[in-house]
Amino acid sequence: MNVQLRRAIKEGIINFWRNGLVSVAATLVMVLALFVIGSLLFSNVLLTSALSRIEEEVDISVYFKKEAAEDEILSVKSALSQLPQVKAVTYVSEDEALERFKTRHTANALITQSLDELDDNPLQASLNIRAGDTGQYEVIARFLDSSAYSKLIDKINYFQNQVVIERLSGFLAAARAVGFGATLVFSLIAMLVVFNTIRLAIYTLRDEIAVKRLVGATSRHVRAPFVVEGALYGAISAVVSIIIFYPITMWLGPASVRFFGGPNLFDYYLSNFFEIFLILFVMGVLLGVISSSVATRRYLRV
């Protein structure tokens, strides 16, 4: 580290402390901006996890007409298994469907009695199809509709789950857009506060700056301490923000598992601590350096 850099860092730290409450105010605004950025990271993890979990539970249920023979249904199962879009196919016979239905409604005496009074099994044989990706279900449905097996099929039921996926995907996109907008707004506010803080520091130190000019100080030498000061606002704000997230994620951790099915936010915070801190640190320093650089270029004529 050369002498000029050490001097710039030293003067930047002195400027930071000299500004007192103004530095505290600028740091708090920067903390708020970084807190919004961090909150966006955590909310994105939760929403993405919820979407993935629902996608894993989505499948196509193909119900066959009563006259469809079991060997014909198994033939359809074999044809579906050969499709690259299909991950798994499960055959559920009429008898198995009835047993499952009875098991689910054992506590309902009326349903059990009604089934016992029927001469025939009212339930249909079906195939439960799981695709490798939710976007491939439409391809599978079109294959069934256009194939020779369509005359055996009574109905294909997957659209209800697909609506849930589309709504959650839309909500995720909207949440990301709102989060990005909030991040942009608070980042601009933080930059404006740092900008005005540096402007105030330049005005306060105008005599020292004039002396530096008289002794032939270069433009970089005069501006560097103010840029360091701006970087300090960002660095300190990142440290404060990551500390604030500790009790918040600890408190929200159980709720994130209970309502979203995981991951535990506190566990995510601990396992990704350095990555999260690095993001906040880089963002904070960038905001501080950019705003202080703009301020020095505008108000320092060296």
One Martini backbone bead per residue (centre of mass of N, CA, C, O) as a GRO file, in nm:
protein
  302
    1MET     BB    1   0.092   0.039   0.028
    2ASN     BB    2   0.088   0.350  -0.043
    3VAL     BB    3   0.100   0.666   0.077
    4GLN     BB    4  -0.151   0.789  -0.066
    5LEU     BB    5  -0.354   0.569   0.019
    6ARG     BB    6  -0.321   0.594   0.323
    7ARG     BB    7  -0.399   0.893   0.335
    8ALA     BB    8  -0.684   0.863   0.213
    9ILE     BB    9  -0.794   0.672   0.431
   10LYS     BB   10  -0.740   0.852   0.674
   11GLU     BB   11  -0.906   1.100   0.576
   12GLY     BB   12  -1.174   0.948   0.537
   13ILE     BB   13  -1.210   0.869   0.836
   14ILE     BB   14  -1.200   1.154   0.950
   15ASN     BB   15  -1.445   1.261   0.791
   16PHE     BB   16  -1.650   1.065   0.906
   17TRP     BB   17  -1.621   1.160   1.208
   18ARG     BB   18  -1.658   1.469   1.165
   19ASN     BB   19  -1.969   1.454   1.071
   20GLY     BB   20  -2.123   1.264   1.253
   21LEU     BB   21  -2.457   1.273   1.226
   22VAL     BB   22  -2.440   1.270   0.919
   23SER     BB   23  -2.311   0.989   0.899
   24VAL     BB   24  -2.536   0.838   1.044
   25ALA     BB   25  -2.764   0.909   0.846
   26ALA     BB   26  -2.631   0.790   0.591
   27THR     BB   27  -2.603   0.502   0.704
   28LEU     BB   28  -2.905   0.443   0.759
   29VAL     BB   29  -2.998   0.471   0.467
   30MET     BB   30  -2.811   0.249   0.359
   31VAL     BB   31  -2.925   0.024   0.534
   32LEU     BB   32  -3.207   0.029   0.411
   33ALA     BB   33  -3.121  -0.046   0.125
   34LEU     BB   34  -2.978  -0.319   0.204
   35PHE     BB   35  -3.225  -0.445   0.339
   36VAL     BB   36  -3.393  -0.465   0.082
   37ILE     BB   37  -3.197  -0.644  -0.072
   38GLY     BB   38  -3.193  -0.878   0.135
   39SER     BB   39  -3.500  -0.931   0.136
   40LEU     BB   40  -3.509  -1.013  -0.161
   41LEU     BB   41  -3.337  -1.265  -0.133
   42PHE     BB   42  -3.516  -1.419   0.074
   43SER     BB   43  -3.789  -1.409  -0.081
   44ASN     BB   44  -3.687  -1.559  -0.332
   45VAL     BB   45  -3.629  -1.826  -0.191
   46LEU     BB   46  -3.918  -1.886  -0.091
   47LEU     BB   47  -4.076  -1.865  -0.362
   48THR     BB   48  -3.910  -2.071  -0.522
   49SER     BB   49  -3.963  -2.309  -0.330
   50ALA     BB   50  -4.272  -2.310  -0.355
   51LEU     BB   51  -4.283  -2.356  -0.660
   52SER     BB   52  -4.123  -2.624  -0.669
   53ARG     BB   53  -4.313  -2.786  -0.485
   54ILE     BB   54  -4.566  -2.764  -0.664
   55GLU     BB   55  -4.444  -2.882  -0.923
   56GLU     BB   56  -4.392  -3.169  -0.793
   57GLU     BB   57  -4.722  -3.216  -0.748
   58VAL     BB   58  -4.770  -3.215  -1.040
   59ASP     BB   59  -5.021  -3.375  -1.251
   60ILE     BB   60  -5.164  -3.621  -1.461
   61SER     BB   61  -5.507  -3.721  -1.497
   62VAL     BB   62  -5.624  -4.022  -1.652
   63TYR     BB   63  -5.950  -4.102  -1.753
   64PHE     BB   64  -6.138  -4.392  -1.809
   65LYS     BB   65  -6.347  -4.574  -1.954
   66LYS     BB   66  -6.534  -4.845  -1.867
   67GLU     BB   67  -6.468  -5.010  -2.147
   68ALA     BB   68  -6.180  -5.013  -2.074
   69ALA     BB   69  -5.922  -5.211  -2.083
   70GLU     BB   70  -5.643  -5.297  -1.914
   71ASP     BB   71  -5.455  -5.352  -2.162
   72GLU     BB   72  -5.508  -5.072  -2.290
   73ILE     BB   73  -5.401  -4.900  -2.057
   74LEU     BB   74  -5.115  -5.029  -2.058
   75SER     BB   75  -5.053  -4.931  -2.344
   76VAL     BB   76  -5.058  -4.633  -2.274
   77LYS     BB   77  -4.837  -4.646  -2.061
   78SER     BB   78  -4.614  -4.742  -2.255
   79ALA     BB   79  -4.626  -4.496  -2.449
   80LEU     BB   80  -4.563  -4.278  -2.234
   81SER     BB   81  -4.283  -4.392  -2.133
   82GLN     BB   82  -4.143  -4.311  -2.422
   83LEU     BB   83  -4.153  -4.029  -2.347
   84PRO     BB   84  -3.931  -3.769  -2.274
   85GLN     BB   85  -4.137  -3.599  -2.083
   86VAL     BB   86  -4.161  -3.854  -1.909
   87LYS     BB   87  -4.102  -3.969  -1.577
   88ALA     BB   88  -4.394  -4.095  -1.478
   89VAL     BB   89  -4.617  -4.393  -1.447
   90THR     BB   90  -4.941  -4.459  -1.292
   91TYR     BB   91  -5.149  -4.728  -1.213
   92VAL     BB   92  -5.514  -4.709  -1.150
   93SER     BB   93  -5.748  -4.895  -1.055
   94GLU     BB   94  -6.068  -4.928  -0.967
   95ASP     BB   95  -6.017  -5.077  -0.697
   96GLU     BB   96  -5.793  -4.888  -0.594
   97ALA     BB   97  -5.960  -4.628  -0.602
   98LEU     BB   98  -6.173  -4.726  -0.398
   99GLU     BB   99  -5.984  -4.777  -0.157
  100ARG     BB  100  -5.877  -4.488  -0.137
  101PHE     BB  101  -6.150  -4.353  -0.093
  102LYS     BB  102  -6.224  -4.504   0.169
  103THR     BB  103  -5.976  -4.414   0.333
  104ARG     BB  104  -6.037  -4.100   0.316
  105HIS     BB  105  -6.367  -4.177   0.422
  106THR     BB  106  -6.399  -4.332   0.703
  107ALA     BB  107  -6.548  -4.093   0.874
  108ASN     BB  108  -6.779  -4.122   0.650
  109ALA     BB  109  -7.071  -4.287   0.667
  110LEU     BB  110  -7.234  -4.199   0.416
  111ILE     BB  111  -7.030  -4.279   0.198
  112THR     BB  112  -6.994  -4.575   0.279
  113GLN     BB  113  -7.293  -4.654   0.245
  114SER     BB  114  -7.328  -4.572  -0.052
  115LEU     BB  115  -7.116  -4.772  -0.167
  116ASP     BB  116  -7.249  -5.036  -0.058
  117GLU     BB  117  -7.523  -4.990  -0.235
  118LEU     BB  118  -7.362  -5.036  -0.474
  119ASP     BB  119  -7.302  -5.248  -0.746
  120ASP     BB  120  -7.093  -5.053  -0.867
  121ASN     BB  121  -6.805  -4.906  -0.960
  122PRO     BB  122  -6.771  -4.551  -0.996
  123LEU     BB  123  -6.481  -4.571  -1.059
  124GLN     BB  124  -6.187  -4.499  -1.236
  125ALA     BB  125  -5.944  -4.556  -1.430
  126SER     BB  126  -5.587  -4.457  -1.411
  127LEU     BB  127  -5.332  -4.209  -1.495
  128ASN     BB  128  -5.029  -4.098  -1.350
  129ILE     BB  129  -4.850  -3.809  -1.459
  130ARG     BB  130  -4.496  -3.728  -1.470
  131ALA     BB  131  -4.298  -3.464  -1.536
  132GLY     BB  132  -3.995  -3.297  -1.570
  133ASP     BB  133  -4.185  -3.050  -1.663
  134THR     BB  134  -4.449  -2.829  -1.658
  135GLY     BB  135  -4.421  -2.746  -1.972
  136GLN     BB  136  -4.491  -3.065  -2.073
  137TYR     BB  137  -4.800  -3.122  -2.032
  138GLU     BB  138  -4.918  -3.021  -2.299
  139VAL     BB  139  -4.780  -3.231  -2.478
  140ILE     BB  140  -4.911  -3.478  -2.345
  141ALA     BB  141  -5.208  -3.397  -2.391
  142ARG     BB  142  -5.188  -3.386  -2.702
  143PHE     BB  143  -5.110  -3.680  -2.743
  144LEU     BB  144  -5.373  -3.802  -2.625
  145ASP     BB  145  -5.580  -3.652  -2.813
  146SER     BB  146  -5.430  -3.754  -3.101
  147SER     BB  147  -5.452  -4.037  -3.042
  148ALA     BB  148  -5.586  -4.362  -3.048
  149TYR     BB  149  -5.657  -4.338  -2.727
  150SER     BB  150  -5.890  -4.121  -2.702
  151LYS     BB  151  -6.143  -4.326  -2.698
  152LEU     BB  152  -6.067  -4.419  -2.389
  153ILE     BB  153  -6.101  -4.129  -2.291
  154ASP     BB  154  -6.267  -3.911  -2.071
  155LYS     BB  155  -6.030  -3.749  -1.902
  156ILE     BB  156  -5.813  -3.456  -1.841
  157ASN     BB  157  -5.644  -3.366  -1.524
  158TYR     BB  158  -5.447  -3.039  -1.493
  159PHE     BB  159  -5.549  -2.737  -1.495
  160GLN     BB  160  -5.569  -2.658  -1.196
  161ASN     BB  161  -5.265  -2.678  -1.133
  162GLN     BB  162  -5.175  -2.484  -1.356
  163VAL     BB  163  -5.304  -2.232  -1.235
  164VAL     BB  164  -5.132  -2.226  -0.980
  165ILE     BB  165  -4.862  -2.195  -1.120
  166GLU     BB  166  -4.925  -1.932  -1.275
  167ARG     BB  167  -4.992  -1.760  -1.025
  168LEU     BB  168  -4.724  -1.798  -0.876
  169SER     BB  169  -4.545  -1.693  -1.103
  170GLY     BB  170  -4.676  -1.412  -1.109
  171PHE     BB  171  -4.613  -1.342  -0.814
  172LEU     BB  172  -4.308  -1.369  -0.837
  173ALA     BB  173  -4.269  -1.151  -1.055
  174ALA     BB  174  -4.402  -0.921  -0.892
  175ALA     BB  175  -4.216  -0.935  -0.644
  176ARG     BB  176  -3.957  -0.874  -0.801
  177ALA     BB  177  -4.045  -0.600  -0.913
  178VAL     BB  178  -4.097  -0.463  -0.641
  179GLY     BB  179  -3.816  -0.514  -0.525
  180PHE     BB  180  -3.661  -0.362  -0.744
  181GLY     BB  181  -3.801  -0.089  -0.702
  182ALA     BB  182  -3.724  -0.053  -0.403
  183THR     BB  183  -3.420  -0.070  -0.446
  184LEU     BB  184  -3.395   0.171  -0.635
  185VAL     BB  185  -3.512   0.389  -0.451
  186PHE     BB  186  -3.320   0.348  -0.199
  187SER     BB  187  -3.058   0.384  -0.357
  188LEU     BB  188  -3.109   0.675  -0.449
  189ILE     BB  189  -3.139   0.792  -0.167
  190ALA     BB  190  -2.861   0.709  -0.063
  191MET     BB  191  -2.699   0.862  -0.280
  192LEU     BB  192  -2.811   1.143  -0.210
  193VAL     BB  193  -2.711   1.154   0.082
  194VAL     BB  194  -2.411   1.111   0.022
  195PHE     BB  195  -2.381   1.344  -0.169
  196ASN     BB  196  -2.453   1.567   0.047
  197THR     BB  197  -2.236   1.487   0.249
  198ILE     BB  198  -1.993   1.545   0.065
  199ARG     BB  199  -2.064   1.836   0.008
  200LEU     BB  200  -2.039   1.925   0.303
  201ALA     BB  201  -1.743   1.839   0.337
  202ILE     BB  202  -1.629   2.024   0.121
  203TYR     BB  203  -1.719   2.286   0.257
  204THR     BB  204  -1.576   2.242   0.533
  205LEU     BB  205  -1.283   2.179   0.365
  206ARG     BB  206  -1.204   2.427   0.184
  207ASP     BB  207  -0.933   2.520   0.310
  208GLU     BB  208  -0.773   2.258   0.275
  209ILE     BB  209  -0.812   2.241  -0.030
  210ALA     BB  210  -0.669   2.509  -0.095
  211VAL     BB  211  -0.393   2.422   0.012
  212LYS     BB  212  -0.352   2.181  -0.175
  213ARG     BB  213  -0.353   2.350  -0.432
  214LEU     BB  214  -0.106   2.533  -0.362
  215VAL     BB  215   0.093   2.265  -0.333
  216GLY     BB  216   0.001   2.069  -0.587
  217ALA     BB  217  -0.231   1.888  -0.579
  218THR     BB  218  -0.394   1.645  -0.705
  219SER     BB  219  -0.697   1.538  -0.798
  220ARG     BB  220  -0.678   1.257  -0.665
  221HIS     BB  221  -0.584   1.352  -0.382
  222VAL     BB  222  -0.842   1.523  -0.316
  223ARG     BB  223  -1.073   1.300  -0.380
  224ALA     BB  224  -1.011   1.028  -0.233
  225PRO     BB  225  -1.124   1.073   0.061
  226PHE     BB  226  -1.425   1.095  -0.036
  227VAL     BB  227  -1.443   0.813  -0.157
  228VAL     BB  228  -1.373   0.664   0.101
  229GLU     BB  229  -1.612   0.772   0.260
  230GLY     BB  230  -1.829   0.643   0.079
  231ALA     BB  231  -1.730   0.349   0.124
  232LEU     BB  232  -1.779   0.347   0.431
  233TYR     BB  233  -2.081   0.365   0.428
  234GLY     BB  234  -2.119   0.091   0.284
  235ALA     BB  235  -1.956  -0.099   0.471
  236ILE     BB  236  -2.101  -0.037   0.740
  237SER     BB  237  -2.387  -0.103   0.636
  238ALA     BB  238  -2.332  -0.402   0.577
  239VAL     BB  239  -2.269  -0.486   0.867
  240VAL     BB  240  -2.535  -0.395   0.993
  241SER     BB  241  -2.727  -0.562   0.811
  242ILE     BB  242  -2.619  -0.851   0.876
  243ILE     BB  243  -2.687  -0.825   1.180
  244ILE     BB  244  -2.994  -0.776   1.157
  245PHE     BB  245  -3.058  -1.058   1.017
  246TYR     BB  246  -3.017  -1.251   1.250
  247PRO     BB  247  -3.281  -1.211   1.430
  248ILE     BB  248  -3.485  -1.222   1.198
  249THR     BB  249  -3.423  -1.514   1.090
  250MET     BB  250  -3.462  -1.654   1.362
  251TRP     BB  251  -3.767  -1.575   1.386
  252LEU     BB  252  -3.856  -1.671   1.078
  253GLY     BB  253  -3.770  -1.966   1.037
  254PRO     BB  254  -4.019  -2.140   1.133
  255ALA     BB  255  -4.226  -1.990   0.948
  256SER     BB  256  -4.097  -2.070   0.672
  257VAL     BB  257  -4.163  -2.373   0.712
  258ARG     BB  258  -4.469  -2.362   0.778
  259PHE     BB  259  -4.565  -2.183   0.514
  260PHE     BB  260  -4.334  -2.291   0.278
  261GLY     BB  261  -4.160  -2.562   0.345
  262GLY     BB  262  -3.916  -2.398   0.294
  263PRO     BB  263  -3.656  -2.277   0.401
  264ASN     BB  264  -3.469  -2.199   0.660
  265LEU     BB  265  -3.365  -1.882   0.705
  266PHE     BB  266  -3.141  -1.923   0.915
  267ASP     BB  267  -2.989  -2.147   0.768
  268TYR     BB  268  -2.942  -1.980   0.514
  269TYR     BB  269  -2.782  -1.755   0.650
  270LEU     BB  270  -2.548  -1.932   0.757
  271SER     BB  271  -2.468  -2.087   0.483
  272ASN     BB  272  -2.473  -1.773   0.325
  273PHE     BB  273  -2.318  -1.541   0.464
  274PHE     BB  274  -2.083  -1.453   0.269
  275GLU     BB  275  -2.256  -1.402   0.018
  276ILE     BB  276  -2.444  -1.189   0.140
  277PHE     BB  277  -2.225  -0.994   0.238
  278LEU     BB  278  -2.093  -0.945  -0.037
  279ILE     BB  279  -2.336  -0.817  -0.171
  280LEU     BB  280  -2.375  -0.584   0.032
  281PHE     BB  281  -2.090  -0.470   0.016
  282VAL     BB  282  -2.075  -0.407  -0.286
  283MET     BB  283  -2.328  -0.231  -0.300
  284GLY     BB  284  -2.244  -0.021  -0.087
  285VAL     BB  285  -1.975   0.071  -0.213
  286LEU     BB  286  -2.088   0.154  -0.486
  287LEU     BB  287  -2.284   0.370  -0.388
  288GLY     BB  288  -2.068   0.542  -0.242
  289VAL     BB  289  -1.867   0.588  -0.477
  290ILE     BB  290  -2.055   0.708  -0.688
  291SER     BB  291  -2.167   0.950  -0.522
  292SER     BB  292  -1.885   1.072  -0.446
  293SER     BB  293  -1.779   1.109  -0.735
  294VAL     BB  294  -1.998   1.303  -0.830
  295ALA     BB  295  -1.951   1.520  -0.614
  296THR     BB  296  -1.649   1.583  -0.676
  297ARG     BB  297  -1.690   1.659  -0.978
  298ARG     BB  298  -1.886   1.900  -0.914
  299TYR     BB  299  -1.735   2.053  -0.642
  300LEU     BB  300  -1.446   1.985  -0.762
  301ARG     BB  301  -1.188   2.212  -0.883
  302VAL     BB  302  -0.871   2.066  -0.992
   0.00000   0.00000   0.00000
